[in-house]
Amino acid sequence: MLPAAPMIVPTEVFARVPDRLRMGGRRSPWAETHRPGAATDCFLEGPAFDIHGTLYLVDVAWGRIFRVDPQGRFDLCAEYDGNPNGLAIHRDGRILIADFSRGILLLDPQGGGVTPLVEGHRGRPFHGVNDLVFAENGDLYFTDQGLSGLHDPFGRLFRLRADGELQTVLERIPSPNGLAIDPAGRTLFLAVTRDNAVWRVPLSPEGEAYKVGAFIRLSGGIGPDGMALDAEGGLAVAHIGLGVVWHFDAQGEPRARIASCAGRATTNVAFGGADRRTLFITESETGQVLTARMPVPGLTPFSHS
């Protein structure tokens, strides 16, 4: 029997980067490499909620961190020399940034300053870190994507243990991107953008990977980007270039197709709202945050546990 067709879930605009915060008429050095020829007055990624319901976002093109209140009002939290690609919040309130050009940084949300936490591995800088996620034990997993791809799969997956030890989990990955990890810390899901796939990475009790394989194969667009787990073990996957977010069940079968009401650069997702059934989606092309009502709530994030 063929699986049922995924339900269609609509989106609506929750918030838009206001004109006063857009860098019109300027070219970003990051955009010259990653989006040559495209006008880039902002490029949103990395949505994460703190315990007060404030949504944090990164602007990778212009080295900025935004705060968005529950009414959708933007506030500039930080601006610095870098390219923040992802953001994660610790349960103790610390905010960590995966910065493409500077490594893992620590953000002071009150003063707006950033300080280096991990700048490289074995005396060499990272290729270009992309996304990060906390496991329940406080270990931090993050991807080092750089400009890797099928032609040159030099991407890596790292683990920064809660005690500060940095370990390589996987190497030779063609464009490792978004991450999600189950509450038990036994399975990590890895978006491999240039392979247009989500890999399943089983983890030993010591955090070592084994029997890594493709869990979901996508088609079209550019590939999977950011991801978020729901409370039933399902996975929401932002498919950049296609303008959709896919919602898969715990077995990897498509449950819903969430279509962007704006552009095609659906980059990252986070569950939020009082019942955690609202999915917040960064649409980077137009600098907007979209929302969709989901059939199941999101998993309680590490920052709220």
Short mmCIF file of C-alpha atoms in Angstrom, two decimals:
data_model
loop_
_atom_site.label_atom_id
_atom_site.label_comp_id
_atom_site.label_asym_id
_atom_site.label_seq_id
_atom_site.Cartn_x
_atom_site.Cartn_y
_atom_site.Cartn_z
CA MET A 1 0.00 0.00 0.00
CA LEU A 2 1.32 3.43 -0.90
CA PRO A 3 1.67 5.95 1.94
CA ALA A 4 -0.91 8.70 2.14
CA ALA A 5 -0.05 11.98 0.47
CA PRO A 6 1.25 14.55 2.96
CA MET A 7 -1.26 17.12 4.16
CA ILE A 8 -0.78 20.68 2.91
CA VAL A 9 -0.20 23.17 5.72
CA PRO A 10 -0.38 26.89 4.89
CA THR A 11 1.90 29.57 6.26
CA GLU A 12 1.46 33.23 7.08
CA VAL A 13 3.86 36.07 7.79
CA PHE A 14 4.56 36.56 11.48
CA ALA A 15 7.24 39.25 11.23
CA ARG A 16 9.40 41.07 8.71
CA VAL A 17 12.78 42.72 9.16
CA PRO A 18 11.81 46.41 9.18
CA ASP A 19 13.25 48.73 6.57
CA ARG A 20 15.28 50.60 9.21
CA LEU A 21 17.27 47.39 9.83
CA ARG A 22 17.83 46.43 6.19
CA MET A 23 21.22 47.05 4.57
CA GLY A 24 19.95 48.36 1.26
CA GLY A 25 22.40 49.42 -1.43
CA ARG A 26 25.39 47.58 0.08
CA ARG A 27 27.14 44.31 -0.71
CA SER A 28 28.04 41.80 1.96
CA PRO A 29 31.37 39.96 1.55
CA TRP A 30 29.58 36.81 2.74
CA ALA A 31 26.91 37.27 0.08
CA GLU A 32 29.54 37.74 -2.63
CA THR A 33 30.63 34.15 -1.98
CA HIS A 34 27.35 32.50 -1.07
CA ARG A 35 24.83 34.48 -3.13
CA PRO A 36 26.76 36.12 -6.01
CA GLY A 37 24.71 38.69 -7.85
CA ALA A 38 21.80 38.60 -5.40
CA ALA A 39 20.71 41.68 -3.46
CA THR A 40 21.12 40.79 0.22
CA ASP A 41 19.92 43.44 2.64
CA CYS A 42 19.58 40.72 5.31
CA PHE A 43 19.67 36.91 5.49
CA LEU A 44 17.82 35.39 8.43
CA GLU A 45 18.66 32.04 9.99
CA GLY A 46 19.04 30.33 13.38
CA PRO A 47 15.68 30.85 15.16
CA ALA A 48 15.72 30.00 18.87
CA PHE A 49 13.40 30.92 21.75
CA ASP A 50 14.48 31.83 25.25
CA ILE A 51 12.39 30.91 28.29
CA HIS A 52 10.59 34.28 28.13
CA GLY A 53 9.27 33.64 24.61
CA THR A 54 11.67 36.01 22.88
CA LEU A 55 12.75 34.79 19.47
CA TYR A 56 16.43 35.22 18.57
CA LEU A 57 17.54 35.27 14.93
CA VAL A 58 20.87 35.67 13.16
CA ASP A 59 21.60 37.78 10.09
CA VAL A 60 24.47 35.84 8.54
CA ALA A 61 25.17 38.39 5.80
CA TRP A 62 25.72 41.35 8.10
CA GLY A 63 26.95 39.97 11.43
CA ARG A 64 23.84 40.79 13.42
CA ILE A 65 21.65 39.15 16.06
CA PHE A 66 18.00 40.17 16.27
CA ARG A 67 15.43 39.77 19.02
CA VAL A 68 11.77 39.47 18.08
CA ASP A 69 9.06 39.86 20.70
CA PRO A 70 5.79 37.84 20.69
CA GLN A 71 4.12 40.66 18.72
CA GLY A 72 6.71 40.38 15.93
CA ARG A 73 8.68 43.56 16.72
CA PHE A 74 12.37 43.46 15.82
CA ASP A 75 15.17 44.74 18.03
CA LEU A 76 18.90 44.74 17.23
CA CYS A 77 20.64 42.74 19.94
CA ALA A 78 24.20 42.63 18.58
CA GLU A 79 26.26 43.72 15.58
CA TYR A 80 29.84 42.59 15.12
CA ASP A 81 32.47 41.56 12.59
CA GLY A 82 31.42 38.04 11.66
CA ASN A 83 28.85 35.82 9.96
CA PRO A 84 26.53 34.21 12.52
CA ASN A 85 24.95 31.14 10.93
CA GLY A 86 23.21 29.37 13.81
CA LEU A 87 22.20 30.00 17.40
CA ALA A 88 21.42 27.81 20.42
CA ILE A 89 20.43 28.67 23.98
CA HIS A 90 21.69 26.74 27.00
CA ARG A 91 19.36 25.96 29.90
CA ASP A 92 21.51 28.26 32.07
CA GLY A 93 20.68 31.16 29.72
CA ARG A 94 23.94 31.31 27.78
CA ILE A 95 23.51 32.01 24.07
CA LEU A 96 25.96 30.36 21.69
CA ILE A 97 26.52 31.34 18.06
CA ALA A 98 27.88 29.22 15.23
CA ASP A 99 29.74 31.83 13.19
CA PHE A 100 30.91 30.87 9.70
CA SER A 101 34.06 32.97 9.88
CA ARG A 102 34.86 32.93 13.61
CA GLY A 103 33.82 29.58 15.09
CA ILE A 104 31.68 29.12 18.20
CA LEU A 105 31.00 32.37 20.04
CA LEU A 106 29.28 33.35 23.28
CA LEU A 107 26.77 36.21 23.10
CA ASP A 108 26.06 38.69 25.87
CA PRO A 109 22.40 39.52 25.17
CA GLN A 110 22.44 42.55 27.49
CA GLY A 111 25.56 44.29 26.21
CA GLY A 112 25.59 42.82 22.70
CA GLY A 113 29.20 41.69 22.88
CA VAL A 114 30.52 38.38 21.56
CA THR A 115 33.51 36.42 22.86
CA PRO A 116 35.24 33.38 21.29
CA LEU A 117 34.49 30.01 22.82
CA VAL A 118 36.03 27.61 20.26
CA GLU A 119 37.91 29.08 17.29
CA GLY A 120 39.32 25.97 15.66
CA HIS A 121 40.49 22.39 15.92
CA ARG A 122 44.06 21.21 16.50
CA GLY A 123 45.52 24.64 15.95
CA ARG A 124 43.68 25.33 12.69
CA PRO A 125 40.52 27.38 12.10
CA PHE A 126 37.27 25.68 11.18
CA HIS A 127 36.21 25.52 7.53
CA GLY A 128 33.05 27.48 8.37
CA VAL A 129 30.72 26.36 11.15
CA ASN A 130 27.02 26.35 10.39
CA ASP A 131 24.60 25.01 13.00
CA LEU A 132 24.60 23.70 16.57
CA VAL A 133 22.39 21.81 19.02
CA PHE A 134 22.60 20.85 22.69
CA ALA A 135 22.15 17.26 23.86
CA GLU A 136 20.34 16.69 27.16
CA ASN A 137 23.64 16.10 28.97
CA GLY A 138 24.91 19.55 27.94
CA ASP A 139 27.21 18.38 25.15
CA LEU A 140 27.15 20.68 22.11
CA TYR A 141 27.15 19.22 18.59
CA PHE A 142 27.95 21.52 15.67
CA THR A 143 28.60 21.28 11.95
CA ASP A 144 31.66 22.59 10.12
CA GLN A 145 30.36 23.02 6.59
CA GLY A 146 32.61 25.48 4.82
CA LEU A 147 32.11 25.30 1.05
CA SER A 148 32.14 21.50 0.99
CA GLY A 149 30.02 19.48 -1.41
CA LEU A 150 29.89 16.23 -3.34
CA HIS A 151 32.93 17.37 -5.32
CA ASP A 152 35.00 17.82 -2.15
CA PRO A 153 33.35 16.35 0.97
CA PHE A 154 35.55 17.87 3.67
CA GLY A 155 32.72 18.86 6.04
CA ARG A 156 32.81 17.72 9.66
CA LEU A 157 30.61 17.15 12.69
CA PHE A 158 32.02 18.07 16.09
CA ARG A 159 31.06 17.49 19.69
CA LEU A 160 32.04 19.96 22.40
CA ARG A 161 31.62 18.04 25.61
CA ALA A 162 30.15 19.76 28.64
CA ASP A 163 33.61 19.50 30.24
CA GLY A 164 35.15 21.50 27.36
CA GLU A 165 36.77 18.67 25.36
CA LEU A 166 36.36 19.00 21.58
CA GLN A 167 35.91 15.77 19.61
CA THR A 168 35.46 14.97 15.92
CA VAL A 169 32.35 12.82 15.44
CA LEU A 170 32.25 12.55 11.63
CA GLU A 171 34.44 13.64 8.73
CA ARG A 172 34.20 13.67 4.91
CA ILE A 173 30.64 15.01 4.82
CA PRO A 174 29.42 16.85 1.67
CA SER A 175 27.98 20.00 3.28
CA PRO A 176 26.83 19.21 6.85
CA ASN A 177 24.20 21.74 7.89
CA GLY A 178 21.26 21.56 10.33
CA LEU A 179 21.10 19.31 13.38
CA ALA A 180 18.53 17.73 15.68
CA ILE A 181 19.05 15.21 18.48
CA ASP A 182 16.63 12.96 20.32
CA PRO A 183 16.11 13.47 24.08
CA ALA A 184 17.99 10.29 24.97
CA GLY A 185 21.05 11.52 23.06
CA ARG A 186 21.25 8.25 21.10
CA THR A 187 20.31 9.48 17.62
CA LEU A 188 21.41 12.64 15.88
CA PHE A 189 19.84 13.81 12.61
CA LEU A 190 22.14 15.67 10.23
CA ALA A 191 21.04 17.69 7.20
CA VAL A 192 23.56 17.11 4.40
CA THR A 193 22.61 19.86 2.01
CA ARG A 194 24.61 18.99 -1.13
CA ASP A 195 23.58 15.34 -0.82
CA ASN A 196 19.93 16.47 -0.57
CA ALA A 197 19.50 14.09 2.35
CA VAL A 198 19.04 13.84 6.09
CA TRP A 199 21.46 11.37 7.64
CA ARG A 200 20.70 9.40 10.79
CA VAL A 201 23.71 9.25 13.10
CA PRO A 202 23.37 6.67 15.90
CA LEU A 203 25.54 7.58 18.90
CA SER A 204 27.15 5.27 21.41
CA PRO A 205 26.93 6.08 25.14
CA GLU A 206 30.34 7.73 24.72
CA GLY A 207 29.01 9.94 21.90
CA GLU A 208 30.75 8.11 19.06
CA ALA A 209 28.97 7.65 15.72
CA TYR A 210 28.31 4.24 14.18
CA LYS A 211 26.14 2.76 11.40
CA VAL A 212 25.53 6.18 9.87
CA GLY A 213 23.04 6.13 7.01
CA ALA A 214 20.63 8.20 4.96
CA PHE A 215 17.28 8.54 6.76
CA ILE A 216 15.43 10.81 4.30
CA ARG A 217 16.14 11.51 0.62
CA LEU A 218 14.79 14.74 -0.85
CA SER A 219 14.64 15.98 -4.44
CA GLY A 220 14.80 19.38 -6.06
CA GLY A 221 15.64 22.72 -4.55
CA ILE A 222 19.07 23.08 -2.98
CA GLY A 223 18.70 20.69 -0.08
CA PRO A 224 17.78 20.36 3.59
CA ASP A 225 18.88 23.13 5.93
CA GLY A 226 17.61 23.62 9.50
CA MET A 227 15.54 21.02 11.37
CA ALA A 228 13.50 20.57 14.54
CA LEU A 229 12.09 17.49 16.28
CA ASP A 230 8.48 17.22 17.36
CA ALA A 231 7.22 15.63 20.57
CA GLU A 232 6.47 12.33 18.79
CA GLY A 233 9.92 11.91 17.27
CA GLY A 234 8.96 13.42 13.91
CA LEU A 235 11.16 15.87 12.08
CA ALA A 236 10.47 19.25 10.49
CA VAL A 237 13.00 19.89 7.70
CA ALA A 238 13.47 23.25 5.96
CA HIS A 239 14.11 22.66 2.24
CA ILE A 240 15.93 25.71 0.93
CA GLY A 241 15.46 26.49 -2.74
CA LEU A 242 12.12 24.72 -2.87
CA GLY A 243 10.27 27.08 -0.54
CA VAL A 244 8.83 24.38 1.69
CA VAL A 245 9.27 22.72 5.05
CA TRP A 246 8.64 18.98 5.17
CA HIS A 247 7.22 17.33 8.27
CA PHE A 248 8.18 13.66 8.55
CA ASP A 249 6.94 11.19 11.15
CA ALA A 250 9.28 9.17 13.37
CA GLN A 251 9.62 6.52 10.64
CA GLY A 252 10.65 9.10 8.05
CA GLU A 253 7.41 9.13 6.06
CA PRO A 254 6.17 12.56 4.90
CA ARG A 255 3.32 13.82 7.07
CA ALA A 256 2.92 17.40 5.88
CA ARG A 257 4.14 19.82 3.23
CA ILE A 258 4.36 23.35 4.59
CA ALA A 259 4.54 25.79 1.70
CA SER A 260 6.14 29.23 2.01
CA CYS A 261 3.83 32.16 1.39
CA ALA A 262 6.93 34.25 0.62
CA GLY A 263 10.20 33.26 -1.11
CA ARG A 264 11.96 29.94 -1.69
CA ALA A 265 14.74 30.36 0.87
CA THR A 266 13.13 28.45 3.74
CA THR A 267 16.25 27.99 5.84
CA ASN A 268 15.48 27.19 9.48
CA VAL A 269 12.66 26.20 11.81
CA ALA A 270 11.78 26.30 15.51
CA PHE A 271 8.66 25.27 17.41
CA GLY A 272 7.16 27.97 19.62
CA GLY A 273 3.97 29.46 21.00
CA ALA A 274 2.19 28.64 24.26
CA ASP A 275 1.38 25.07 23.14
CA ARG A 276 4.54 24.63 21.02
CA ARG A 277 2.38 23.75 18.01
CA THR A 278 3.39 26.81 16.00
CA LEU A 279 6.32 26.29 13.67
CA PHE A 280 8.39 29.43 13.04
CA ILE A 281 10.22 29.44 9.71
CA THR A 282 12.94 31.82 8.53
CA GLU A 283 12.44 32.83 4.91
CA SER A 284 15.81 34.37 4.20
CA GLU A 285 15.20 35.66 0.68
CA THR A 286 12.61 38.21 1.82
CA GLY A 287 13.80 38.65 5.41
CA GLN A 288 10.63 37.35 7.00
CA VAL A 289 9.53 34.89 9.67
CA LEU A 290 6.61 32.68 8.69
CA THR A 291 4.40 30.57 10.93
CA ALA A 292 2.38 27.38 10.46
CA ARG A 293 0.09 25.50 12.83
CA MET A 294 1.31 21.93 13.20
CA PRO A 295 -0.60 18.72 13.93
CA VAL A 296 1.71 17.87 16.85
CA PRO A 297 3.74 20.06 19.24
CA GLY A 298 7.47 20.48 19.09
CA LEU A 299 9.90 18.77 21.43
CA THR A 300 10.72 20.83 24.52
CA PRO A 301 14.08 22.46 23.70
CA PHE A 302 17.17 22.13 25.88
CA SER A 303 16.86 25.78 26.89
CA HIS A 304 13.45 25.08 28.50
CA SER A 305 14.18 21.71 30.13
#
